[in-house]
């Protein structure tokens, strides 16, 4: 959650009618990459972005094409290659199809020698509001949440790319955000694996075999922000608080001296207490 604080602020302030805003989420990494699965970036209608999904390699391309990619389908999965002499990007549609068209092959040779799969979703699309609510609740409640998102599925399966099983910290029972009725056995497997993800506090990928083919799901452990309590509100504590807030941590400053324990001395701190 460290990089999600500015993103959450943008989500809270976003206009509910701004249908062209797009949430981009890293859902799979192959080989080397700067950010891990779960990294998010919000692209606004004016192409401005909050958050990052790489070290600067993908942001310009993603901001440029996010609205265009989701103009017909509100949810699109795209795979970016950062290796030498490989297509820079390709589209992966809602259903796996050997005849699917590929985006124009361009070799950027960014040097990471990996591949990053990014899920693009219009903020106005069905179910995305639950994801945003979950992120906000994780931050505000300081409790972890869980997300299981389908990132590959065969045609005619009971789920499609973008379908999710969510465990909001304010709800005890996971619930689906799906356009259809999820097959019972798949539902049970996903619920079990999501619970395991929460227990182990570690994001994982799982592949399920069904009669129609394979379904791949990314299980994300959404951790709450780290909490830091600083005892002593002297001048030396100010850069520490500043650095911690840059990491997205929740910071409380405590000092028994009223002159030092002042909000104007620590404007970035979440709490300043005089005890």
Tab-separated table of C-alpha atoms in Angstrom:
chain	number	residue	atom	x	y	z
A	1	UNK	CA	0.000	0.000	0.000
A	2	UNK	CA	3.000	2.300	0.215
A	3	UNK	CA	2.483	3.856	-3.203
A	4	UNK	CA	-1.321	3.792	-2.977
A	5	UNK	CA	-1.814	6.823	-0.722
A	6	UNK	CA	-1.690	9.443	-3.537
A	7	UNK	CA	-3.775	7.057	-5.632
A	8	UNK	CA	-6.410	6.781	-2.918
A	9	UNK	CA	-6.605	10.551	-2.604
A	10	UNK	CA	-7.142	10.786	-6.363
A	11	UNK	CA	-9.860	8.127	-6.196
A	12	UNK	CA	-11.682	9.997	-3.417
A	13	UNK	CA	-11.572	13.243	-5.391
A	14	UNK	CA	-12.377	11.808	-8.812
A	15	UNK	CA	-15.588	12.928	-10.452
A	16	UNK	CA	-18.078	10.070	-10.452
A	17	UNK	CA	-19.098	11.031	-13.969
A	18	UNK	CA	-15.531	10.944	-15.315
A	19	UNK	CA	-16.110	7.758	-17.285
A	20	UNK	CA	-12.864	8.019	-19.258
A	21	UNK	CA	-10.624	7.639	-16.201
A	22	UNK	CA	-8.807	4.293	-16.258
A	23	UNK	CA	-7.265	2.207	-13.476
A	24	UNK	CA	-4.191	0.251	-14.637
A	25	UNK	CA	-3.069	-2.670	-12.445
A	26	UNK	CA	-0.031	-4.917	-12.817
A	27	UNK	CA	-1.424	-8.452	-12.523
A	28	UNK	CA	1.523	-10.560	-13.679
A	29	UNK	CA	5.287	-10.235	-14.059
A	30	UNK	CA	7.518	-12.608	-15.988
A	31	UNK	CA	11.252	-12.263	-15.520
A	32	UNK	CA	12.653	-8.965	-14.278
A	33	UNK	CA	10.485	-5.887	-13.670
A	34	UNK	CA	10.621	-2.698	-11.601
A	35	UNK	CA	7.188	-3.118	-9.935
A	36	UNK	CA	5.514	-6.258	-8.684
A	37	UNK	CA	1.937	-7.464	-9.254
A	38	UNK	CA	-0.543	-5.237	-7.438
A	39	UNK	CA	1.091	-1.939	-8.492
A	40	UNK	CA	-1.561	0.519	-9.675
A	41	UNK	CA	-1.823	3.746	-11.622
A	42	UNK	CA	-4.884	5.935	-12.195
A	43	UNK	CA	-5.013	7.674	-15.584
A	44	UNK	CA	-7.391	10.631	-15.662
A	45	UNK	CA	-9.314	11.883	-18.681
A	46	UNK	CA	-6.651	14.537	-19.366
A	47	UNK	CA	-3.973	11.765	-19.503
A	48	UNK	CA	-2.462	12.859	-16.199
A	49	UNK	CA	-1.515	9.930	-13.981
A	50	UNK	CA	-1.300	9.169	-10.275
A	51	UNK	CA	0.909	6.288	-9.156
A	52	UNK	CA	3.284	4.198	-11.263
A	53	UNK	CA	3.481	0.656	-12.624
A	54	UNK	CA	7.154	0.631	-13.662
A	55	UNK	CA	10.333	2.635	-13.288
A	56	UNK	CA	9.240	4.997	-16.050
A	57	UNK	CA	9.444	2.506	-18.916
A	58	UNK	CA	5.708	1.982	-19.418
A	59	UNK	CA	4.000	5.062	-18.015
A	60	UNK	CA	4.075	7.202	-21.170
A	61	UNK	CA	2.715	4.379	-23.331
A	62	UNK	CA	0.044	3.471	-20.783
A	63	UNK	CA	-1.132	7.074	-20.298
A	64	UNK	CA	-1.249	7.611	-24.047
A	65	UNK	CA	-3.362	4.548	-24.843
A	66	UNK	CA	-5.385	3.785	-21.701
A	67	UNK	CA	-8.562	5.541	-22.855
A	68	UNK	CA	-8.199	4.247	-26.415
A	69	UNK	CA	-7.661	0.643	-25.297
A	70	UNK	CA	-10.832	0.664	-23.192
A	71	UNK	CA	-13.019	2.588	-25.650
A	72	UNK	CA	-15.049	-0.510	-26.636
A	73	UNK	CA	-14.371	-3.005	-23.852
A	74	UNK	CA	-14.218	-1.413	-20.411
A	75	UNK	CA	-11.733	-4.103	-19.332
A	76	UNK	CA	-8.624	-5.003	-21.346
A	77	UNK	CA	-5.516	-6.996	-20.439
A	78	UNK	CA	-2.287	-6.048	-22.203
A	79	UNK	CA	1.135	-7.677	-21.999
A	80	UNK	CA	4.247	-5.484	-22.335
A	81	UNK	CA	7.639	-6.970	-23.175
A	82	UNK	CA	10.790	-5.175	-22.021
A	83	UNK	CA	13.307	-7.570	-23.569
A	84	UNK	CA	15.444	-7.242	-26.671
A	85	UNK	CA	13.970	-8.007	-30.103
A	86	UNK	CA	10.501	-8.823	-28.809
A	87	UNK	CA	7.102	-7.182	-29.446
A	88	UNK	CA	6.692	-4.300	-27.017
A	89	UNK	CA	3.020	-4.997	-26.371
A	90	UNK	CA	0.137	-7.208	-27.275
A	91	UNK	CA	-3.518	-7.320	-26.382
A	92	UNK	CA	-5.026	-10.245	-24.513
A	93	UNK	CA	-8.785	-10.153	-24.913
A	94	UNK	CA	-11.514	-11.304	-22.544
A	95	UNK	CA	-11.222	-14.882	-23.780
A	96	UNK	CA	-8.099	-16.757	-24.840
A	97	UNK	CA	-8.235	-17.173	-28.618
A	98	UNK	CA	-5.445	-18.439	-30.846
A	99	UNK	CA	-6.737	-16.206	-33.648
A	100	UNK	CA	-6.737	-13.019	-31.573
A	101	UNK	CA	-5.107	-10.034	-33.273
A	102	UNK	CA	-1.894	-8.680	-31.812
A	103	UNK	CA	-0.994	-5.053	-31.424
A	104	UNK	CA	1.743	-3.782	-33.726
A	105	UNK	CA	5.051	-5.381	-32.764
A	106	UNK	CA	7.619	-2.846	-31.613
A	107	UNK	CA	10.911	-3.681	-29.952
A	108	UNK	CA	11.897	-1.155	-27.293
A	109	UNK	CA	14.741	-3.162	-25.732
A	110	UNK	CA	14.271	-1.554	-22.325
A	111	UNK	CA	16.810	-3.884	-20.750
A	112	UNK	CA	14.662	-5.518	-18.065
A	113	UNK	CA	14.291	-8.709	-20.117
A	114	UNK	CA	10.863	-9.403	-18.707
A	115	UNK	CA	7.166	-9.049	-19.424
A	116	UNK	CA	4.494	-7.134	-17.524
A	117	UNK	CA	0.765	-7.836	-17.854
A	118	UNK	CA	-1.424	-4.821	-17.107
A	119	UNK	CA	-5.185	-4.843	-16.571
A	120	UNK	CA	-6.918	-1.678	-17.834
A	121	UNK	CA	-10.354	-0.855	-16.420
A	122	UNK	CA	-12.596	2.157	-16.864
A	123	UNK	CA	-13.471	3.652	-13.510
A	124	UNK	CA	-17.095	3.630	-14.606
A	125	UNK	CA	-17.058	-0.121	-15.408
A	126	UNK	CA	-19.136	-2.562	-13.361
A	127	UNK	CA	-17.367	-3.795	-10.231
A	128	UNK	CA	-14.418	-1.409	-10.223
A	129	UNK	CA	-16.122	0.687	-7.554
A	130	UNK	CA	-15.851	-2.291	-5.197
A	131	UNK	CA	-12.097	-2.462	-5.820
A	132	UNK	CA	-11.689	1.231	-5.065
A	133	UNK	CA	-13.792	0.899	-1.922
A	134	UNK	CA	-11.640	-2.020	-0.792
A	135	UNK	CA	-8.438	-0.001	-1.278
A	136	UNK	CA	-9.878	2.894	0.716
A	137	UNK	CA	-11.081	0.593	3.503
A	138	UNK	CA	-7.691	-1.110	3.768
A	139	UNK	CA	-6.040	2.267	4.207
A	140	UNK	CA	-8.569	3.726	6.639
A	141	UNK	CA	-9.069	0.611	8.787
A	142	UNK	CA	-5.400	-0.468	8.851
A	143	UNK	CA	-6.614	-3.994	8.037
A	144	UNK	CA	-5.599	-6.159	5.099
A	145	UNK	CA	-7.867	-7.029	2.181
A	146	UNK	CA	-7.744	-9.603	-0.594
A	147	UNK	CA	-8.462	-9.609	-4.325
A	148	UNK	CA	-8.609	-12.585	-6.672
A	149	UNK	CA	-8.808	-11.444	-10.311
A	150	UNK	CA	-9.133	-13.650	-13.392
A	151	UNK	CA	-6.337	-12.866	-15.876
A	152	UNK	CA	-6.817	-15.723	-18.356
A	153	UNK	CA	-9.842	-17.833	-19.274
A	154	UNK	CA	-10.995	-19.986	-22.212
A	155	UNK	CA	-14.039	-19.157	-24.283
A	156	UNK	CA	-17.426	-19.974	-22.778
A	157	UNK	CA	-16.020	-20.344	-19.249
A	158	UNK	CA	-18.131	-19.170	-16.310
A	159	UNK	CA	-15.644	-16.343	-15.717
A	160	UNK	CA	-13.897	-13.831	-17.967
A	161	UNK	CA	-10.829	-11.652	-17.597
A	162	UNK	CA	-11.466	-9.006	-14.958
A	163	UNK	CA	-13.932	-11.013	-12.846
A	164	UNK	CA	-12.997	-10.748	-9.163
A	165	UNK	CA	-13.507	-12.321	-5.798
A	166	UNK	CA	-13.053	-9.615	-3.157
A	167	UNK	CA	-12.458	-9.738	0.581
A	168	UNK	CA	-13.048	-6.259	1.957
A	169	UNK	CA	-11.648	-5.675	5.466
A	170	UNK	CA	-15.093	-4.461	6.513
A	171	UNK	CA	-16.760	-7.674	5.299
A	172	UNK	CA	-16.092	-11.158	6.650
A	173	UNK	CA	-17.277	-13.104	3.602
A	174	UNK	CA	-15.661	-12.791	0.134
A	175	UNK	CA	-18.007	-11.723	-2.667
A	176	UNK	CA	-17.782	-11.945	-6.460
A	177	UNK	CA	-17.807	-9.070	-8.924
A	178	UNK	CA	-18.711	-11.099	-11.984
A	179	UNK	CA	-20.926	-10.681	-15.023
A	180	UNK	CA	-22.089	-14.293	-14.794
A	181	UNK	CA	-22.649	-17.119	-12.336
A	182	UNK	CA	-19.320	-18.632	-11.290
A	183	UNK	CA	-19.079	-22.405	-11.463
A	184	UNK	CA	-19.418	-23.893	-7.978
A	185	UNK	CA	-16.148	-25.862	-7.929
A	186	UNK	CA	-14.196	-22.849	-9.220
A	187	UNK	CA	-15.876	-20.640	-6.648
A	188	UNK	CA	-14.872	-22.989	-3.830
A	189	UNK	CA	-11.274	-23.240	-5.051
A	190	UNK	CA	-10.959	-19.466	-5.337
A	191	UNK	CA	-12.385	-18.886	-1.879
A	192	UNK	CA	-9.976	-21.412	-0.388
A	193	UNK	CA	-6.944	-19.944	-2.181
A	194	UNK	CA	-7.924	-16.384	-1.310
A	195	UNK	CA	-8.094	-17.369	2.342
A	196	UNK	CA	-4.663	-18.994	2.034
A	197	UNK	CA	-3.350	-15.776	0.504
A	198	UNK	CA	-4.644	-13.822	3.484
A	199	UNK	CA	-3.179	-16.326	5.958
A	200	UNK	CA	0.242	-16.334	4.289
A	201	UNK	CA	0.173	-12.561	3.640
A	202	UNK	CA	1.645	-13.142	0.200
A	203	UNK	CA	0.261	-12.613	-3.317
A	204	UNK	CA	0.270	-15.648	-5.622
A	205	UNK	CA	-0.860	-16.879	-9.049
A	206	UNK	CA	-2.912	-20.038	-9.515
A	207	UNK	CA	-3.935	-21.990	-12.613
A	208	UNK	CA	-7.087	-24.111	-12.575
A	209	UNK	CA	-7.832	-26.889	-15.038
A	210	UNK	CA	-11.434	-27.095	-16.262
A	211	UNK	CA	-13.046	-29.014	-19.130
A	212	UNK	CA	-12.762	-25.997	-21.440
A	213	UNK	CA	-9.094	-25.301	-20.681
A	214	UNK	CA	-7.102	-23.322	-18.111
A	215	UNK	CA	-8.106	-20.399	-15.912
A	216	UNK	CA	-5.396	-18.221	-14.365
A	217	UNK	CA	-6.101	-16.099	-11.295
A	218	UNK	CA	-3.952	-13.512	-9.518
A	219	UNK	CA	-4.503	-13.543	-5.764
A	220	UNK	CA	-3.418	-10.233	-4.246
A	221	UNK	CA	-2.757	-9.648	-0.590
A	222	UNK	CA	-3.539	-5.950	-0.118
A	223	UNK	CA	-1.506	-4.949	2.920
A	224	UNK	CA	-2.382	-1.914	5.031
A	225	UNK	CA	0.175	0.898	5.286
A	226	UNK	CA	2.995	0.511	7.791
A	227	UNK	CA	2.473	2.387	11.035
A	228	UNK	CA	5.292	4.416	12.584
A	229	UNK	CA	5.164	6.050	16.014
A	230	UNK	CA	7.862	8.651	16.603
A	231	UNK	CA	8.591	9.478	20.248
A	232	UNK	CA	10.137	12.907	20.464
A	233	UNK	CA	9.139	15.879	18.325
A	234	UNK	CA	12.482	17.591	17.987
A	235	UNK	CA	13.887	18.994	14.749
A	236	UNK	CA	15.615	15.688	14.023
A	237	UNK	CA	12.224	13.948	13.834
A	238	UNK	CA	10.945	16.130	10.986
A	239	UNK	CA	12.970	14.509	8.142
A	240	UNK	CA	12.094	11.058	9.513
A	241	UNK	CA	8.387	11.867	9.357
A	242	UNK	CA	8.791	13.314	5.869
A	243	UNK	CA	10.574	10.196	4.572
A	244	UNK	CA	8.014	7.879	6.164
A	245	UNK	CA	5.107	9.757	4.579
A	246	UNK	CA	6.818	9.614	1.181
A	247	UNK	CA	6.639	5.835	1.568
A	248	UNK	CA	2.928	6.057	2.315
A	249	UNK	CA	3.231	5.086	5.980
A	250	UNK	CA	0.815	6.130	8.718
A	251	UNK	CA	2.828	8.321	11.106
A	252	UNK	CA	2.068	9.412	14.666
A	253	UNK	CA	4.341	11.841	16.533
A	254	UNK	CA	4.301	11.860	20.337
A	255	UNK	CA	5.990	14.292	22.740
A	256	UNK	CA	5.239	15.454	26.276
A	257	UNK	CA	6.318	18.995	25.437
A	258	UNK	CA	3.419	21.021	24.034
A	259	UNK	CA	5.719	23.463	22.238
A	260	UNK	CA	7.283	20.655	20.182
A	261	UNK	CA	4.188	18.491	19.685
A	262	UNK	CA	2.547	20.842	17.236
A	263	UNK	CA	0.809	20.087	13.926
A	264	UNK	CA	2.517	23.006	12.215
A	265	UNK	CA	5.879	21.378	12.998
A	266	UNK	CA	4.731	18.091	11.415
A	267	UNK	CA	2.150	18.990	8.743
A	268	UNK	CA	2.547	15.608	7.002
A	269	UNK	CA	1.997	13.485	10.125
A	270	UNK	CA	-1.347	11.727	10.488
A	271	UNK	CA	-1.418	12.459	14.234
A	272	UNK	CA	0.583	14.685	16.595
A	273	UNK	CA	-0.048	13.901	20.254
A	274	UNK	CA	1.067	15.658	23.410
A	275	UNK	CA	1.368	13.129	26.248
